[in-house]
Amino acid sequence: MTAGGAGRPEVRPEAHLEAHPEVRPDDRPDGRAGPGMAVRGERLLADIARLAAIGARPDGGVDRVAGSPADLAARDWLGARIAGAGCFTWRDTVGNVFGRAPGGTGPWLLAGSHTDTVPGGGRLDGAYGVLAALEALRTLRENDHPAARALEIVSFWDEEGASPTSDGGLVGSTAFCAGDHITDIAAFLEPHIEQGPRMEQAGIDLAVVDGIVGIDRHAVVLTGETNHAGTTPMARRADAARAAARVLVAVRDIAAATDPGMVANVGCVDVLPGAPNVVPGEARLVVEFRAATRAALDLAAARLIGHAGAVARDERCAAAVTPLSRKPESRFDPGLCGLLDSACRGLGVPVTNLVSFAGHDAGVLSRHVPTAMLFVPSTGGVSHAPAEHTPDRQLVLGCQALLDTVVAWWYGRSTRLVTSDLARGE
């Protein structure tokens, strides 16, 4: 009899391990994959090289824009690699490529990223996450580990939004989250290159990503008076270009004063009518702010509006600041991030926590299921360019951390199943 209830039979935990054969007594309780459960680094690196050859350019870059012949060929190649690992693969109506080991019943832990690139992009952005997920799945299958049946991998369609016909990027993940299959997904992990210099500068091998910054864009229009550039005295000019220049220069200061971690950019400048002998009557800027909190983004917007108005009055012009777009910040799941952090630290390498300043499919998934991201360093902080690079050792480390996290997640889920049965006395 149990101490807690009359008439209730004693329940042996071993009996529930027998009832749940996917829970193995020899699996390490810390969730690590255990001795002999290591990814095959040479196979991962060979896959990266093979995929980079699809759409390869003479300068070492890759042209694999979504929907291009190279992109479609890469998806065919990926499907063949998944099938070659003894798994089955399929595509949805959007073009997302999926893979899964036979025998699972779900809900699944989804892992992956994207294989499309920007024009003249690098060989690792997105592709690394897909191939690391494939290598983790293969390793689990080869070791006959039950976590293989809980893992699903994905290459999302058109993450970059580089095609003229794109809806702006993150197309496949957005469509996926609007469909029925998202209800079969328990969590999402996305391995990725950092695409910035922070990790390399700090000597960090792996980083757990806590979230993705919000991105706000604003249209700034300065309106002055078009006039003859030779006959209009300088003191009488309402020069919209001069006013716009002063606003442009101030954007960096606004960001720094608002949040030391904020980044800002002015990537579009138009001056009208655009003749060398005409004082510009109108100038247009597009200002972008990226920050981890909505409060910082709102404060930066307010300061931009205030500064543009003050400059306009000083320059005898008018100013209008209009929001163009707002992408909300994403916060990732603390529990899943904690599993990823433990897996990374278990490898005995330098680890840190970061916020991503680039958009990712993980940001879309995080609004529907628990999500986490893993970063490996980018050499020189270079990405979206042929020089994009990460040392082989760190690529393999990131893949091993992914594998260990998958096992830890599976172990936790399976243990909860056993505990639930014990509590019911079944």
PDB file of N, CA, C and O in Angstrom, residues 209-269:
ATOM      1  N   VAL A 209      20.307  32.244 -27.799  1.00  0.00           N
ATOM      2  CA  VAL A 209      19.627  33.477 -28.198  1.00  0.00           C
ATOM      3  C   VAL A 209      18.343  33.608 -27.382  1.00  0.00           C
ATOM      4  O   VAL A 209      17.471  32.738 -27.430  1.00  0.00           O
ATOM      5  N   ASP A 210      18.238  34.704 -26.658  1.00  0.00           N
ATOM      6  CA  ASP A 210      17.078  34.933 -25.797  1.00  0.00           C
ATOM      7  C   ASP A 210      15.871  35.468 -26.555  1.00  0.00           C
ATOM      8  O   ASP A 210      14.737  35.369 -26.088  1.00  0.00           O
ATOM      9  N   GLY A 211      16.116  36.088 -27.701  1.00  0.00           N
ATOM     10  CA  GLY A 211      15.018  36.673 -28.457  1.00  0.00           C
ATOM     11  C   GLY A 211      15.545  37.428 -29.659  1.00  0.00           C
ATOM     12  O   GLY A 211      16.750  37.443 -29.949  1.00  0.00           O
ATOM     13  N   ILE A 212      14.630  38.054 -30.373  1.00  0.00           N
ATOM     14  CA  ILE A 212      14.947  38.821 -31.575  1.00  0.00           C
ATOM     15  C   ILE A 212      14.419  40.235 -31.396  1.00  0.00           C
ATOM     16  O   ILE A 212      13.315  40.448 -30.870  1.00  0.00           O
ATOM     17  N   VAL A 213      15.206  41.195 -31.825  1.00  0.00           N
ATOM     18  CA  VAL A 213      14.818  42.591 -31.661  1.00  0.00           C
ATOM     19  C   VAL A 213      13.576  42.927 -32.477  1.00  0.00           C
ATOM     20  O   VAL A 213      13.268  42.286 -33.488  1.00  0.00           O
ATOM     21  N   GLY A 214      12.858  43.951 -32.025  1.00  0.00           N
ATOM     22  CA  GLY A 214      11.816  44.544 -32.839  1.00  0.00           C
ATOM     23  C   GLY A 214      12.434  45.495 -33.851  1.00  0.00           C
ATOM     24  O   GLY A 214      13.507  46.051 -33.625  1.00  0.00           O
ATOM     25  N   ILE A 215      11.758  45.678 -34.973  1.00  0.00           N
ATOM     26  CA  ILE A 215      12.273  46.531 -36.044  1.00  0.00           C
ATOM     27  C   ILE A 215      11.185  47.517 -36.455  1.00  0.00           C
ATOM     28  O   ILE A 215      10.110  47.106 -36.919  1.00  0.00           O
ATOM     29  N   ASP A 216      11.463  48.789 -36.283  1.00  0.00           N
ATOM     30  CA  ASP A 216      10.543  49.849 -36.691  1.00  0.00           C
ATOM     31  C   ASP A 216      11.165  50.665 -37.817  1.00  0.00           C
ATOM     32  O   ASP A 216      12.357  51.013 -37.751  1.00  0.00           O
ATOM     33  N   ARG A 217      10.376  50.967 -38.828  1.00  0.00           N
ATOM     34  CA  ARG A 217      10.826  51.833 -39.918  1.00  0.00           C
ATOM     35  C   ARG A 217       9.900  53.042 -40.028  1.00  0.00           C
ATOM     36  O   ARG A 217       8.678  52.904 -39.892  1.00  0.00           O
ATOM     37  N   HIS A 218      10.519  54.206 -40.303  1.00  0.00           N
ATOM     38  CA  HIS A 218       9.792  55.463 -40.377  1.00  0.00           C
ATOM     39  C   HIS A 218      10.159  56.203 -41.659  1.00  0.00           C
ATOM     40  O   HIS A 218      11.338  56.256 -42.033  1.00  0.00           O
ATOM     41  N   ALA A 219       9.152  56.766 -42.306  1.00  0.00           N
ATOM     42  CA  ALA A 219       9.386  57.655 -43.442  1.00  0.00           C
ATOM     43  C   ALA A 219       9.478  59.083 -42.921  1.00  0.00           C
ATOM     44  O   ALA A 219       8.589  59.545 -42.199  1.00  0.00           O
ATOM     45  N   VAL A 220      10.565  59.761 -43.262  1.00  0.00           N
ATOM     46  CA  VAL A 220      10.763  61.160 -42.859  1.00  0.00           C
ATOM     47  C   VAL A 220      10.762  62.004 -44.130  1.00  0.00           C
ATOM     48  O   VAL A 220      11.576  61.775 -45.029  1.00  0.00           O
ATOM     49  N   VAL A 221       9.859  62.956 -44.202  1.00  0.00           N
ATOM     50  CA  VAL A 221       9.775  63.832 -45.366  1.00  0.00           C
ATOM     51  C   VAL A 221       9.989  65.273 -44.903  1.00  0.00           C
ATOM     52  O   VAL A 221       9.256  65.777 -44.050  1.00  0.00           O
ATOM     53  N   LEU A 222      11.013  65.918 -45.466  1.00  0.00           N
ATOM     54  CA  LEU A 222      11.291  67.336 -45.212  1.00  0.00           C
ATOM     55  C   LEU A 222      10.861  68.123 -46.434  1.00  0.00           C
ATOM     56  O   LEU A 222      11.294  67.818 -47.556  1.00  0.00           O
ATOM     57  N   THR A 223      10.014  69.131 -46.251  1.00  0.00           N
ATOM     58  CA  THR A 223       9.505  69.923 -47.363  1.00  0.00           C
ATOM     59  C   THR A 223       9.965  71.367 -47.222  1.00  0.00           C
ATOM     60  O   THR A 223       9.704  72.014 -46.191  1.00  0.00           O
ATOM     61  N   GLY A 224      10.686  71.839 -48.236  1.00  0.00           N
ATOM     62  CA  GLY A 224      11.147  73.222 -48.248  1.00  0.00           C
ATOM     63  C   GLY A 224      10.569  73.974 -49.430  1.00  0.00           C
ATOM     64  O   GLY A 224       9.370  73.850 -49.711  1.00  0.00           O
ATOM     65  N   GLU A 225      11.432  74.699 -50.136  1.00  0.00           N
ATOM     66  CA  GLU A 225      10.970  75.490 -51.290  1.00  0.00           C
ATOM     67  C   GLU A 225      11.957  75.308 -52.442  1.00  0.00           C
ATOM     68  O   GLU A 225      13.148  75.612 -52.309  1.00  0.00           O
ATOM     69  N   THR A 226      11.445  74.794 -53.560  1.00  0.00           N
ATOM     70  CA  THR A 226      12.278  74.642 -54.748  1.00  0.00           C
ATOM     71  C   THR A 226      12.588  76.019 -55.321  1.00  0.00           C
ATOM     72  O   THR A 226      11.682  76.843 -55.492  1.00  0.00           O
ATOM     73  N   ASN A 227      13.870  76.244 -55.662  1.00  0.00           N
ATOM     74  CA  ASN A 227      14.248  77.559 -56.175  1.00  0.00           C
ATOM     75  C   ASN A 227      15.567  77.443 -56.930  1.00  0.00           C
ATOM     76  O   ASN A 227      16.236  76.397 -56.887  1.00  0.00           O
ATOM     77  N   HIS A 228      15.932  78.525 -57.576  1.00  0.00           N
ATOM     78  CA  HIS A 228      17.160  78.576 -58.377  1.00  0.00           C
ATOM     79  C   HIS A 228      18.382  78.548 -57.445  1.00  0.00           C
ATOM     80  O   HIS A 228      18.496  79.344 -56.520  1.00  0.00           O
ATOM     81  N   ALA A 229      19.317  77.620 -57.743  1.00  0.00           N
ATOM     82  CA  ALA A 229      20.464  77.453 -56.858  1.00  0.00           C
ATOM     83  C   ALA A 229      21.487  78.557 -57.009  1.00  0.00           C
ATOM     84  O   ALA A 229      22.350  78.732 -56.135  1.00  0.00           O
ATOM     85  N   GLY A 230      21.420  79.326 -58.104  1.00  0.00           N
ATOM     86  CA  GLY A 230      22.390  80.394 -58.301  1.00  0.00           C
ATOM     87  C   GLY A 230      21.913  81.746 -57.817  1.00  0.00           C
ATOM     88  O   GLY A 230      22.709  82.555 -57.330  1.00  0.00           O
ATOM     89  N   THR A 231      20.620  81.999 -57.910  1.00  0.00           N
ATOM     90  CA  THR A 231      20.111  83.341 -57.621  1.00  0.00           C
ATOM     91  C   THR A 231      19.470  83.470 -56.249  1.00  0.00           C
ATOM     92  O   THR A 231      19.167  84.577 -55.812  1.00  0.00           O
ATOM     93  N   THR A 232      19.242  82.359 -55.558  1.00  0.00           N
ATOM     94  CA  THR A 232      18.613  82.426 -54.237  1.00  0.00           C
ATOM     95  C   THR A 232      19.682  82.598 -53.175  1.00  0.00           C
ATOM     96  O   THR A 232      20.553  81.731 -53.021  1.00  0.00           O
ATOM     97  N   PRO A 233      19.676  83.702 -52.418  1.00  0.00           N
ATOM     98  CA  PRO A 233      20.674  83.902 -51.364  1.00  0.00           C
ATOM     99  C   PRO A 233      20.617  82.769 -50.338  1.00  0.00           C
ATOM    100  O   PRO A 233      19.559  82.218 -50.046  1.00  0.00           O
ATOM    101  N   MET A 234      21.761  82.458 -49.793  1.00  0.00           N
ATOM    102  CA  MET A 234      21.833  81.343 -48.853  1.00  0.00           C
ATOM    103  C   MET A 234      20.912  81.547 -47.651  1.00  0.00           C
ATOM    104  O   MET A 234      20.276  80.594 -47.187  1.00  0.00           O
ATOM    105  N   ALA A 235      20.830  82.764 -47.160  1.00  0.00           N
ATOM    106  CA  ALA A 235      20.033  83.023 -45.964  1.00  0.00           C
ATOM    107  C   ALA A 235      18.536  82.897 -46.222  1.00  0.00           C
ATOM    108  O   ALA A 235      17.750  82.779 -45.280  1.00  0.00           O
ATOM    109  N   ARG A 236      18.141  82.952 -47.491  1.00  0.00           N
ATOM    110  CA  ARG A 236      16.717  82.900 -47.814  1.00  0.00           C
ATOM    111  C   ARG A 236      16.260  81.501 -48.245  1.00  0.00           C
ATOM    112  O   ARG A 236      15.100  81.302 -48.574  1.00  0.00           O
ATOM    113  N   ARG A 237      17.146  80.541 -48.227  1.00  0.00           N
ATOM    114  CA  ARG A 237      16.791  79.223 -48.734  1.00  0.00           C
ATOM    115  C   ARG A 237      16.016  78.396 -47.688  1.00  0.00           C
ATOM    116  O   ARG A 237      16.295  78.454 -46.502  1.00  0.00           O
ATOM    117  N   ALA A 238      15.068  77.610 -48.227  1.00  0.00           N
ATOM    118  CA  ALA A 238      14.388  76.576 -47.441  1.00  0.00           C
ATOM    119  C   ALA A 238      14.810  75.248 -48.053  1.00  0.00           C
ATOM    120  O   ALA A 238      14.083  74.643 -48.846  1.00  0.00           O
ATOM    121  N   ASP A 239      16.024  74.841 -47.721  1.00  0.00           N
ATOM    122  CA  ASP A 239      16.703  73.722 -48.389  1.00  0.00           C
ATOM    123  C   ASP A 239      16.340  72.398 -47.701  1.00  0.00           C
ATOM    124  O   ASP A 239      16.836  72.079 -46.615  1.00  0.00           O
ATOM    125  N   ALA A 240      15.487  71.629 -48.361  1.00  0.00           N
ATOM    126  CA  ALA A 240      15.029  70.377 -47.760  1.00  0.00           C
ATOM    127  C   ALA A 240      16.164  69.365 -47.616  1.00  0.00           C
ATOM    128  O   ALA A 240      16.180  68.571 -46.660  1.00  0.00           O
ATOM    129  N   ALA A 241      17.128  69.387 -48.543  1.00  0.00           N
ATOM    130  CA  ALA A 241      18.242  68.449 -48.453  1.00  0.00           C
ATOM    131  C   ALA A 241      19.115  68.737 -47.247  1.00  0.00           C
ATOM    132  O   ALA A 241      19.584  67.815 -46.565  1.00  0.00           O
ATOM    133  N   ARG A 242      19.354  70.013 -46.970  1.00  0.00           N
ATOM    134  CA  ARG A 242      20.156  70.364 -45.796  1.00  0.00           C
ATOM    135  C   ARG A 242      19.448  69.911 -44.517  1.00  0.00           C
ATOM    136  O   ARG A 242      20.076  69.360 -43.597  1.00  0.00           O
ATOM    137  N   ALA A 243      18.138  70.115 -44.457  1.00  0.00           N
ATOM    138  CA  ALA A 243      17.386  69.683 -43.284  1.00  0.00           C
ATOM    139  C   ALA A 243      17.445  68.164 -43.130  1.00  0.00           C
ATOM    140  O   ALA A 243      17.650  67.634 -42.030  1.00  0.00           O
ATOM    141  N   ALA A 244      17.305  67.466 -44.254  1.00  0.00           N
ATOM    142  CA  ALA A 244      17.355  66.001 -44.196  1.00  0.00           C
ATOM    143  C   ALA A 244      18.725  65.505 -43.744  1.00  0.00           C
ATOM    144  O   ALA A 244      18.838  64.523 -43.005  1.00  0.00           O
ATOM    145  N   ALA A 245      19.774  66.187 -44.186  1.00  0.00           N
ATOM    146  CA  ALA A 245      21.127  65.792 -43.791  1.00  0.00           C
ATOM    147  C   ALA A 245      21.310  65.910 -42.285  1.00  0.00           C
ATOM    148  O   ALA A 245      21.940  65.054 -41.649  1.00  0.00           O
ATOM    149  N   ARG A 246      20.776  66.958 -41.716  1.00  0.00           N
ATOM    150  CA  ARG A 246      20.893  67.127 -40.268  1.00  0.00           C
ATOM    151  C   ARG A 246      20.126  66.040 -39.513  1.00  0.00           C
ATOM    152  O   ARG A 246      20.582  65.554 -38.469  1.00  0.00           O
ATOM    153  N   VAL A 247      18.963  65.656 -40.022  1.00  0.00           N
ATOM    154  CA  VAL A 247      18.212  64.570 -39.393  1.00  0.00           C
ATOM    155  C   VAL A 247      18.979  63.257 -39.532  1.00  0.00           C
ATOM    156  O   VAL A 247      19.109  62.482 -38.570  1.00  0.00           O
ATOM    157  N   LEU A 248      19.524  62.993 -40.717  1.00  0.00           N
ATOM    158  CA  LEU A 248      20.264  61.756 -40.957  1.00  0.00           C
ATOM    159  C   LEU A 248      21.432  61.616 -39.978  1.00  0.00           C
ATOM    160  O   LEU A 248      21.627  60.557 -39.381  1.00  0.00           O
ATOM    161  N   VAL A 249      22.189  62.674 -39.839  1.00  0.00           N
ATOM    162  CA  VAL A 249      23.356  62.620 -38.959  1.00  0.00           C
ATOM    163  C   VAL A 249      22.946  62.365 -37.502  1.00  0.00           C
ATOM    164  O   VAL A 249      23.670  61.710 -36.737  1.00  0.00           O
ATOM    165  N   ALA A 250      21.769  62.841 -37.123  1.00  0.00           N
ATOM    166  CA  ALA A 250      21.330  62.718 -35.727  1.00  0.00           C
ATOM    167  C   ALA A 250      20.797  61.330 -35.387  1.00  0.00           C
ATOM    168  O   ALA A 250      20.674  60.994 -34.198  1.00  0.00           O
ATOM    169  N   VAL A 251      20.483  60.504 -36.380  1.00  0.00           N
ATOM    170  CA  VAL A 251      19.850  59.212 -36.112  1.00  0.00           C
ATOM    171  C   VAL A 251      20.725  58.336 -35.217  1.00  0.00           C
ATOM    172  O   VAL A 251      20.243  57.697 -34.275  1.00  0.00           O
ATOM    173  N   ARG A 252      22.010  58.305 -35.492  1.00  0.00           N
ATOM    174  CA  ARG A 252      22.900  57.489 -34.665  1.00  0.00           C
ATOM    175  C   ARG A 252      22.919  57.983 -33.225  1.00  0.00           C
ATOM    176  O   ARG A 252      22.924  57.179 -32.278  1.00  0.00           O
ATOM    177  N   ASP A 253      22.937  59.287 -33.033  1.00  0.00           N
ATOM    178  CA  ASP A 253      22.930  59.845 -31.677  1.00  0.00           C
ATOM    179  C   ASP A 253      21.621  59.544 -30.961  1.00  0.00           C
ATOM    180  O   ASP A 253      21.615  59.287 -29.742  1.00  0.00           O
ATOM    181  N   ILE A 254      20.507  59.599 -31.688  1.00  0.00           N
ATOM    182  CA  ILE A 254      19.214  59.266 -31.084  1.00  0.00           C
ATOM    183  C   ILE A 254      19.224  57.825 -30.575  1.00  0.00           C
ATOM    184  O   ILE A 254      18.788  57.537 -29.455  1.00  0.00           O
ATOM    185  N   ALA A 255      19.748  56.915 -31.381  1.00  0.00           N
ATOM    186  CA  ALA A 255      19.805  55.509 -30.975  1.00  0.00           C
ATOM    187  C   ALA A 255      20.679  55.325 -29.741  1.00  0.00           C
ATOM    188  O   ALA A 255      20.297  54.639 -28.785  1.00  0.00           O
ATOM    189  N   ALA A 256      21.855  55.941 -29.741  1.00  0.00           N
ATOM    190  CA  ALA A 256      22.786  55.781 -28.624  1.00  0.00           C
ATOM    191  C   ALA A 256      22.216  56.347 -27.335  1.00  0.00           C
ATOM    192  O   ALA A 256      22.412  55.787 -26.249  1.00  0.00           O
ATOM    193  N   ALA A 257      21.496  57.465 -27.443  1.00  0.00           N
ATOM    194  CA  ALA A 257      20.921  58.088 -26.250  1.00  0.00           C
ATOM    195  C   ALA A 257      19.726  57.303 -25.721  1.00  0.00           C
ATOM    196  O   ALA A 257      19.398  57.377 -24.534  1.00  0.00           O
ATOM    197  N   THR A 258      19.076  56.545 -26.580  1.00  0.00           N
ATOM    198  CA  THR A 258      17.877  55.800 -26.189  1.00  0.00           C
ATOM    199  C   THR A 258      18.206  54.476 -25.536  1.00  0.00           C
ATOM    200  O   THR A 258      17.635  54.104 -24.506  1.00  0.00           O
ATOM    201  N   ASP A 259      19.123  53.721 -26.160  1.00  0.00           N
ATOM    202  CA  ASP A 259      19.467  52.387 -25.681  1.00  0.00           C
ATOM    203  C   ASP A 259      20.843  52.040 -26.247  1.00  0.00           C
ATOM    204  O   ASP A 259      21.006  51.977 -27.466  1.00  0.00           O
ATOM    205  N   PRO A 260      21.851  51.814 -25.379  1.00  0.00           N
ATOM    206  CA  PRO A 260      23.196  51.513 -25.888  1.00  0.00           C
ATOM    207  C   PRO A 260      23.230  50.287 -26.798  1.00  0.00           C
ATOM    208  O   PRO A 260      24.126  50.157 -27.629  1.00  0.00           O
ATOM    209  N   GLY A 261      22.251  49.392 -26.664  1.00  0.00           N
ATOM    210  CA  GLY A 261      22.212  48.212 -27.512  1.00  0.00           C
ATOM    211  C   GLY A 261      21.436  48.394 -28.798  1.00  0.00           C
ATOM    212  O   GLY A 261      21.395  47.493 -29.639  1.00  0.00           O
ATOM    213  N   MET A 262      20.819  49.550 -28.983  1.00  0.00           N
ATOM    214  CA  MET A 262      20.023  49.798 -30.177  1.00  0.00           C
ATOM    215  C   MET A 262      20.921  50.034 -31.381  1.00  0.00           C
ATOM    216  O   MET A 262      22.012  50.595 -31.261  1.00  0.00           O
ATOM    217  N   VAL A 263      20.454  49.597 -32.567  1.00  0.00           N
ATOM    218  CA  VAL A 263      21.122  49.949 -33.817  1.00  0.00           C
ATOM    219  C   VAL A 263      20.131  50.706 -34.688  1.00  0.00           C
ATOM    220  O   VAL A 263      18.914  50.526 -34.576  1.00  0.00           O
ATOM    221  N   ALA A 264      20.670  51.559 -35.567  1.00  0.00           N
ATOM    222  CA  ALA A 264      19.824  52.387 -36.423  1.00  0.00           C
ATOM    223  C   ALA A 264      20.464  52.522 -37.790  1.00  0.00           C
ATOM    224  O   ALA A 264      21.679  52.369 -37.944  1.00  0.00           O
ATOM    225  N   ASN A 265      19.642  52.836 -38.763  1.00  0.00           N
ATOM    226  CA  ASN A 265      20.143  52.938 -40.127  1.00  0.00           C
ATOM    227  C   ASN A 265      19.266  53.883 -40.936  1.00  0.00           C
ATOM    228  O   ASN A 265      18.050  53.957 -40.720  1.00  0.00           O
ATOM    229  N   VAL A 266      19.906  54.602 -41.870  1.00  0.00           N
ATOM    230  CA  VAL A 266      19.191  55.368 -42.892  1.00  0.00           C
ATOM    231  C   VAL A 266      19.675  54.815 -44.222  1.00  0.00           C
ATOM    232  O   VAL A 266      20.764  55.136 -44.684  1.00  0.00           O
ATOM    233  N   GLY A 267      18.865  53.952 -44.829  1.00  0.00           N
ATOM    234  CA  GLY A 267      19.292  53.262 -46.037  1.00  0.00           C
ATOM    235  C   GLY A 267      18.691  53.790 -47.313  1.00  0.00           C
ATOM    236  O   GLY A 267      19.084  53.373 -48.406  1.00  0.00           O
ATOM    237  N   CYS A 268      17.754  54.706 -47.217  1.00  0.00           N
ATOM    238  CA  CYS A 268      17.100  55.276 -48.400  1.00  0.00           C
ATOM    239  C   CYS A 268      17.077  56.790 -48.270  1.00  0.00           C
ATOM    240  O   CYS A 268      16.593  57.323 -47.260  1.00  0.00           O
ATOM    241  N   VAL A 269      17.591  57.477 -49.275  1.00  0.00           N
ATOM    242  CA  VAL A 269      17.602  58.943 -49.303  1.00  0.00           C
ATOM    243  C   VAL A 269      17.207  59.384 -50.708  1.00  0.00           C
ATOM    244  O   VAL A 269      17.820  58.965 -51.688  1.00  0.00           O
TER     245      VAL A 269
END
